[in-house]
Amino acid sequence: MSNRNSTAANVSLKFVLLVAAVLALTGCILVISGCAFEAQSQLDLLRASGPAAVDAYLAHVDSHQLPFAAFMLESITGHCYAYGAFLQGVGFWFVFVIAPLSAALLIAVNWLGARERNVNLRLRFAAAH
């Protein structure tokens, strides 16, 4: 493998890592924003209706605890009971599904492209002989 091909493979690996990192960072920001929105909503509820309303809200949310995968699914369909669940769920989708999936797809495209170049190179050498 020539130095030029090695550099191209390294650049594409850096690109894959950059894309995955940006998507994961976006997901983290969405999760943190969802937590902040949830806290702000609870504070608004406390100011408007008092501590009993916040306790009732938290008891209602706690009574509908879901496993993590179910939470991710329910959050994007709008069936979660917490105010900030949608943003948190979308953030978790970015971190745990979209970022790894995009990295895997980019690596597969890079691998298939390198394989195609190797096949074309072998065919050219075979035709020359």
PDB file of N, CA, C and O in Angstrom, residues 63-109:
ATOM      1  N   SER A  63     -44.286   6.200  38.533  1.00  0.00           N
ATOM      2  CA  SER A  63     -45.106   4.996  38.406  1.00  0.00           C
ATOM      3  C   SER A  63     -45.052   4.412  36.999  1.00  0.00           C
ATOM      4  O   SER A  63     -45.508   3.297  36.783  1.00  0.00           O
ATOM      5  N   HIS A  64     -44.506   5.145  36.057  1.00  0.00           N
ATOM      6  CA  HIS A  64     -44.417   4.679  34.671  1.00  0.00           C
ATOM      7  C   HIS A  64     -42.969   4.512  34.226  1.00  0.00           C
ATOM      8  O   HIS A  64     -42.615   4.876  33.114  1.00  0.00           O
ATOM      9  N   GLN A  65     -42.139   3.957  35.100  1.00  0.00           N
ATOM     10  CA  GLN A  65     -40.739   3.730  34.750  1.00  0.00           C
ATOM     11  C   GLN A  65     -40.647   2.621  33.700  1.00  0.00           C
ATOM     12  O   GLN A  65     -41.312   1.603  33.801  1.00  0.00           O
ATOM     13  N   LEU A  66     -39.817   2.855  32.706  1.00  0.00           N
ATOM     14  CA  LEU A  66     -39.653   1.920  31.594  1.00  0.00           C
ATOM     15  C   LEU A  66     -38.201   1.477  31.496  1.00  0.00           C
ATOM     16  O   LEU A  66     -37.294   2.216  31.899  1.00  0.00           O
ATOM     17  N   PRO A  67     -37.940   0.299  30.921  1.00  0.00           N
ATOM     18  CA  PRO A  67     -36.555  -0.047  30.587  1.00  0.00           C
ATOM     19  C   PRO A  67     -36.010   0.962  29.570  1.00  0.00           C
ATOM     20  O   PRO A  67     -36.770   1.659  28.893  1.00  0.00           O
ATOM     21  N   PHE A  68     -34.695   1.008  29.464  1.00  0.00           N
ATOM     22  CA  PHE A  68     -34.067   2.043  28.643  1.00  0.00           C
ATOM     23  C   PHE A  68     -34.523   1.996  27.188  1.00  0.00           C
ATOM     24  O   PHE A  68     -34.848   3.030  26.598  1.00  0.00           O
ATOM     25  N   ALA A  69     -34.547   0.815  26.588  1.00  0.00           N
ATOM     26  CA  ALA A  69     -34.962   0.701  25.181  1.00  0.00           C
ATOM     27  C   ALA A  69     -36.413   1.123  25.006  1.00  0.00           C
ATOM     28  O   ALA A  69     -36.759   1.813  24.036  1.00  0.00           O
ATOM     29  N   ALA A  70     -37.261   0.740  25.944  1.00  0.00           N
ATOM     30  CA  ALA A  70     -38.668   1.147  25.863  1.00  0.00           C
ATOM     31  C   ALA A  70     -38.803   2.653  26.049  1.00  0.00           C
ATOM     32  O   ALA A  70     -39.635   3.297  25.393  1.00  0.00           O
ATOM     33  N   PHE A  71     -37.986   3.218  26.938  1.00  0.00           N
ATOM     34  CA  PHE A  71     -38.007   4.670  27.122  1.00  0.00           C
ATOM     35  C   PHE A  71     -37.629   5.392  25.826  1.00  0.00           C
ATOM     36  O   PHE A  71     -38.264   6.372  25.451  1.00  0.00           O
ATOM     37  N   MET A  72     -36.585   4.895  25.146  1.00  0.00           N
ATOM     38  CA  MET A  72     -36.176   5.528  23.889  1.00  0.00           C
ATOM     39  C   MET A  72     -37.302   5.481  22.867  1.00  0.00           C
ATOM     40  O   MET A  72     -37.578   6.465  22.181  1.00  0.00           O
ATOM     41  N   LEU A  73     -37.963   4.350  22.772  1.00  0.00           N
ATOM     42  CA  LEU A  73     -39.058   4.209  21.821  1.00  0.00           C
ATOM     43  C   LEU A  73     -40.253   5.074  22.206  1.00  0.00           C
ATOM     44  O   LEU A  73     -40.804   5.795  21.363  1.00  0.00           O
ATOM     45  N   GLU A  74     -40.635   5.033  23.472  1.00  0.00           N
ATOM     46  CA  GLU A  74     -41.796   5.802  23.917  1.00  0.00           C
ATOM     47  C   GLU A  74     -41.540   7.304  23.858  1.00  0.00           C
ATOM     48  O   GLU A  74     -42.464   8.077  23.629  1.00  0.00           O
ATOM     49  N   SER A  75     -40.302   7.723  24.073  1.00  0.00           N
ATOM     50  CA  SER A  75     -40.017   9.159  24.086  1.00  0.00           C
ATOM     51  C   SER A  75     -40.202   9.795  22.711  1.00  0.00           C
ATOM     52  O   SER A  75     -40.696  10.911  22.602  1.00  0.00           O
ATOM     53  N   ILE A  76     -39.834   9.089  21.657  1.00  0.00           N
ATOM     54  CA  ILE A  76     -39.992   9.699  20.335  1.00  0.00           C
ATOM     55  C   ILE A  76     -41.397   9.526  19.780  1.00  0.00           C
ATOM     56  O   ILE A  76     -41.778  10.214  18.849  1.00  0.00           O
ATOM     57  N   THR A  77     -42.174   8.610  20.371  1.00  0.00           N
ATOM     58  CA  THR A  77     -43.569   8.478  19.933  1.00  0.00           C
ATOM     59  C   THR A  77     -44.482   9.399  20.725  1.00  0.00           C
ATOM     60  O   THR A  77     -45.649   9.541  20.381  1.00  0.00           O
ATOM     61  N   GLY A  78     -43.939  10.025  21.793  1.00  0.00           N
ATOM     62  CA  GLY A  78     -44.724  10.979  22.562  1.00  0.00           C
ATOM     63  C   GLY A  78     -45.539  10.358  23.673  1.00  0.00           C
ATOM     64  O   GLY A  78     -46.470  10.984  24.170  1.00  0.00           O
ATOM     65  N   HIS A  79     -45.221   9.153  24.097  1.00  0.00           N
ATOM     66  CA  HIS A  79     -45.999   8.487  25.127  1.00  0.00           C
ATOM     67  C   HIS A  79     -45.372   8.528  26.511  1.00  0.00           C
ATOM     68  O   HIS A  79     -45.881   7.905  27.427  1.00  0.00           O
ATOM     69  N   CYS A  80     -44.260   9.225  26.682  1.00  0.00           N
ATOM     70  CA  CYS A  80     -43.655   9.331  28.008  1.00  0.00           C
ATOM     71  C   CYS A  80     -44.401  10.385  28.822  1.00  0.00           C
ATOM     72  O   CYS A  80     -45.017  11.298  28.282  1.00  0.00           O
ATOM     73  N   TYR A  81     -44.300  10.255  30.130  1.00  0.00           N
ATOM     74  CA  TYR A  81     -45.044  11.145  31.009  1.00  0.00           C
ATOM     75  C   TYR A  81     -44.236  12.350  31.463  1.00  0.00           C
ATOM     76  O   TYR A  81     -44.813  13.320  31.928  1.00  0.00           O
ATOM     77  N   ALA A  82     -42.931  12.303  31.356  1.00  0.00           N
ATOM     78  CA  ALA A  82     -42.097  13.424  31.777  1.00  0.00           C
ATOM     79  C   ALA A  82     -42.060  14.493  30.686  1.00  0.00           C
ATOM     80  O   ALA A  82     -42.109  14.195  29.492  1.00  0.00           O
ATOM     81  N   TYR A  83     -41.973  15.754  31.106  1.00  0.00           N
ATOM     82  CA  TYR A  83     -41.976  16.861  30.152  1.00  0.00           C
ATOM     83  C   TYR A  83     -40.752  16.841  29.236  1.00  0.00           C
ATOM     84  O   TYR A  83     -40.855  17.069  28.044  1.00  0.00           O
ATOM     85  N   GLY A  84     -39.579  16.580  29.792  1.00  0.00           N
ATOM     86  CA  GLY A  84     -38.348  16.628  29.009  1.00  0.00           C
ATOM     87  C   GLY A  84     -37.976  15.309  28.361  1.00  0.00           C
ATOM     88  O   GLY A  84     -36.888  15.180  27.801  1.00  0.00           O
ATOM     89  N   ALA A  85     -38.870  14.337  28.395  1.00  0.00           N
ATOM     90  CA  ALA A  85     -38.536  12.998  27.893  1.00  0.00           C
ATOM     91  C   ALA A  85     -38.296  12.983  26.390  1.00  0.00           C
ATOM     92  O   ALA A  85     -37.463  12.217  25.912  1.00  0.00           O
ATOM     93  N   PHE A  86     -39.009  13.807  25.643  1.00  0.00           N
ATOM     94  CA  PHE A  86     -38.814  13.802  24.192  1.00  0.00           C
ATOM     95  C   PHE A  86     -37.397  14.210  23.831  1.00  0.00           C
ATOM     96  O   PHE A  86     -36.723  13.523  23.057  1.00  0.00           O
ATOM     97  N   LEU A  87     -36.923  15.318  24.395  1.00  0.00           N
ATOM     98  CA  LEU A  87     -35.559  15.768  24.094  1.00  0.00           C
ATOM     99  C   LEU A  87     -34.526  14.756  24.574  1.00  0.00           C
ATOM    100  O   LEU A  87     -33.546  14.479  23.877  1.00  0.00           O
ATOM    101  N   GLN A  88     -34.739  14.193  25.748  1.00  0.00           N
ATOM    102  CA  GLN A  88     -33.805  13.195  26.248  1.00  0.00           C
ATOM    103  C   GLN A  88     -33.800  11.961  25.353  1.00  0.00           C
ATOM    104  O   GLN A  88     -32.740  11.421  25.040  1.00  0.00           O
ATOM    105  N   GLY A  89     -34.974  11.531  24.935  1.00  0.00           N
ATOM    106  CA  GLY A  89     -35.054  10.355  24.069  1.00  0.00           C
ATOM    107  C   GLY A  89     -34.379  10.563  22.729  1.00  0.00           C
ATOM    108  O   GLY A  89     -33.644   9.699  22.245  1.00  0.00           O
ATOM    109  N   VAL A  90     -34.599  11.722  22.127  1.00  0.00           N
ATOM    110  CA  VAL A  90     -33.941  12.022  20.844  1.00  0.00           C
ATOM    111  C   VAL A  90     -32.432  12.085  21.042  1.00  0.00           C
ATOM    112  O   VAL A  90     -31.665  11.588  20.210  1.00  0.00           O
ATOM    113  N   GLY A  91     -31.993  12.659  22.147  1.00  0.00           N
ATOM    114  CA  GLY A  91     -30.563  12.702  22.440  1.00  0.00           C
ATOM    115  C   GLY A  91     -29.970  11.317  22.591  1.00  0.00           C
ATOM    116  O   GLY A  91     -28.884  11.034  22.084  1.00  0.00           O
ATOM    117  N   PHE A  92     -30.694  10.440  23.293  1.00  0.00           N
ATOM    118  CA  PHE A  92     -30.211   9.065  23.434  1.00  0.00           C
ATOM    119  C   PHE A  92     -30.187   8.347  22.089  1.00  0.00           C
ATOM    120  O   PHE A  92     -29.300   7.537  21.838  1.00  0.00           O
ATOM    121  N   TRP A  93     -31.144   8.637  21.212  1.00  0.00           N
ATOM    122  CA  TRP A  93     -31.110   8.056  19.859  1.00  0.00           C
ATOM    123  C   TRP A  93     -29.853   8.502  19.123  1.00  0.00           C
ATOM    124  O   TRP A  93     -29.212   7.723  18.436  1.00  0.00           O
ATOM    125  N   PHE A  94     -29.512   9.789  19.242  1.00  0.00           N
ATOM    126  CA  PHE A  94     -28.292  10.288  18.595  1.00  0.00           C
ATOM    127  C   PHE A  94     -27.061   9.573  19.131  1.00  0.00           C
ATOM    128  O   PHE A  94     -26.197   9.151  18.364  1.00  0.00           O
ATOM    129  N   VAL A  95     -26.972   9.447  20.472  1.00  0.00           N
ATOM    130  CA  VAL A  95     -25.765   8.890  21.092  1.00  0.00           C
ATOM    131  C   VAL A  95     -25.639   7.394  20.838  1.00  0.00           C
ATOM    132  O   VAL A  95     -24.563   6.907  20.473  1.00  0.00           O
ATOM    133  N   PHE A  96     -26.731   6.647  21.010  1.00  0.00           N
ATOM    134  CA  PHE A  96     -26.632   5.191  21.008  1.00  0.00           C
ATOM    135  C   PHE A  96     -27.038   4.517  19.700  1.00  0.00           C
ATOM    136  O   PHE A  96     -26.779   3.333  19.525  1.00  0.00           O
ATOM    137  N   VAL A  97     -27.669   5.243  18.782  1.00  0.00           N
ATOM    138  CA  VAL A  97     -28.093   4.622  17.527  1.00  0.00           C
ATOM    139  C   VAL A  97     -27.497   5.338  16.320  1.00  0.00           C
ATOM    140  O   VAL A  97     -26.811   4.730  15.498  1.00  0.00           O
ATOM    141  N   ILE A  98     -27.743   6.617  16.196  1.00  0.00           N
ATOM    142  CA  ILE A  98     -27.360   7.336  14.979  1.00  0.00           C
ATOM    143  C   ILE A  98     -25.844   7.464  14.846  1.00  0.00           C
ATOM    144  O   ILE A  98     -25.295   7.222  13.760  1.00  0.00           O
ATOM    145  N   ALA A  99     -25.153   7.838  15.916  1.00  0.00           N
ATOM    146  CA  ALA A  99     -23.688   7.998  15.834  1.00  0.00           C
ATOM    147  C   ALA A  99     -22.993   6.671  15.506  1.00  0.00           C
ATOM    148  O   ALA A  99     -22.179   6.626  14.575  1.00  0.00           O
ATOM    149  N   PRO A 100     -23.286   5.566  16.223  1.00  0.00           N
ATOM    150  CA  PRO A 100     -22.618   4.309  15.848  1.00  0.00           C
ATOM    151  C   PRO A 100     -23.017   3.810  14.469  1.00  0.00           C
ATOM    152  O   PRO A 100     -22.188   3.268  13.735  1.00  0.00           O
ATOM    153  N   LEU A 101     -24.286   3.992  14.102  1.00  0.00           N
ATOM    154  CA  LEU A 101     -24.733   3.541  12.793  1.00  0.00           C
ATOM    155  C   LEU A 101     -24.054   4.328  11.676  1.00  0.00           C
ATOM    156  O   LEU A 101     -23.614   3.748  10.676  1.00  0.00           O
ATOM    157  N   SER A 102     -23.925   5.639  11.840  1.00  0.00           N
ATOM    158  CA  SER A 102     -23.251   6.436  10.814  1.00  0.00           C
ATOM    159  C   SER A 102     -21.773   6.065  10.730  1.00  0.00           C
ATOM    160  O   SER A 102     -21.211   5.988   9.637  1.00  0.00           O
ATOM    161  N   ALA A 103     -21.146   5.821  11.870  1.00  0.00           N
ATOM    162  CA  ALA A 103     -19.730   5.403  11.847  1.00  0.00           C
ATOM    163  C   ALA A 103     -19.582   4.058  11.146  1.00  0.00           C
ATOM    164  O   ALA A 103     -18.678   3.881  10.321  1.00  0.00           O
ATOM    165  N   ALA A 104     -20.487   3.130  11.434  1.00  0.00           N
ATOM    166  CA  ALA A 104     -20.414   1.820  10.782  1.00  0.00           C
ATOM    167  C   ALA A 104     -20.635   1.930   9.276  1.00  0.00           C
ATOM    168  O   ALA A 104     -19.942   1.284   8.487  1.00  0.00           O
ATOM    169  N   LEU A 105     -21.578   2.755   8.881  1.00  0.00           N
ATOM    170  CA  LEU A 105     -21.824   2.937   7.443  1.00  0.00           C
ATOM    171  C   LEU A 105     -20.651   3.603   6.740  1.00  0.00           C
ATOM    172  O   LEU A 105     -20.270   3.199   5.635  1.00  0.00           O
ATOM    173  N   LEU A 106     -20.066   4.611   7.373  1.00  0.00           N
ATOM    174  CA  LEU A 106     -18.908   5.272   6.753  1.00  0.00           C
ATOM    175  C   LEU A 106     -17.710   4.338   6.671  1.00  0.00           C
ATOM    176  O   LEU A 106     -16.977   4.350   5.684  1.00  0.00           O
ATOM    177  N   ILE A 107     -17.511   3.514   7.695  1.00  0.00           N
ATOM    178  CA  ILE A 107     -16.413   2.551   7.649  1.00  0.00           C
ATOM    179  C   ILE A 107     -16.666   1.514   6.562  1.00  0.00           C
ATOM    180  O   ILE A 107     -15.754   1.123   5.827  1.00  0.00           O
ATOM    181  N   ALA A 108     -17.930   1.071   6.425  1.00  0.00           N
ATOM    182  CA  ALA A 108     -18.260   0.097   5.376  1.00  0.00           C
ATOM    183  C   ALA A 108     -18.035   0.690   3.993  1.00  0.00           C
ATOM    184  O   ALA A 108     -17.502   0.019   3.104  1.00  0.00           O
ATOM    185  N   VAL A 109     -18.424   1.945   3.804  1.00  0.00           N
ATOM    186  CA  VAL A 109     -18.201   2.604   2.509  1.00  0.00           C
ATOM    187  C   VAL A 109     -16.711   2.731   2.236  1.00  0.00           C
ATOM    188  O   VAL A 109     -16.248   2.475   1.117  1.00  0.00           O
TER     189      VAL A 109
END
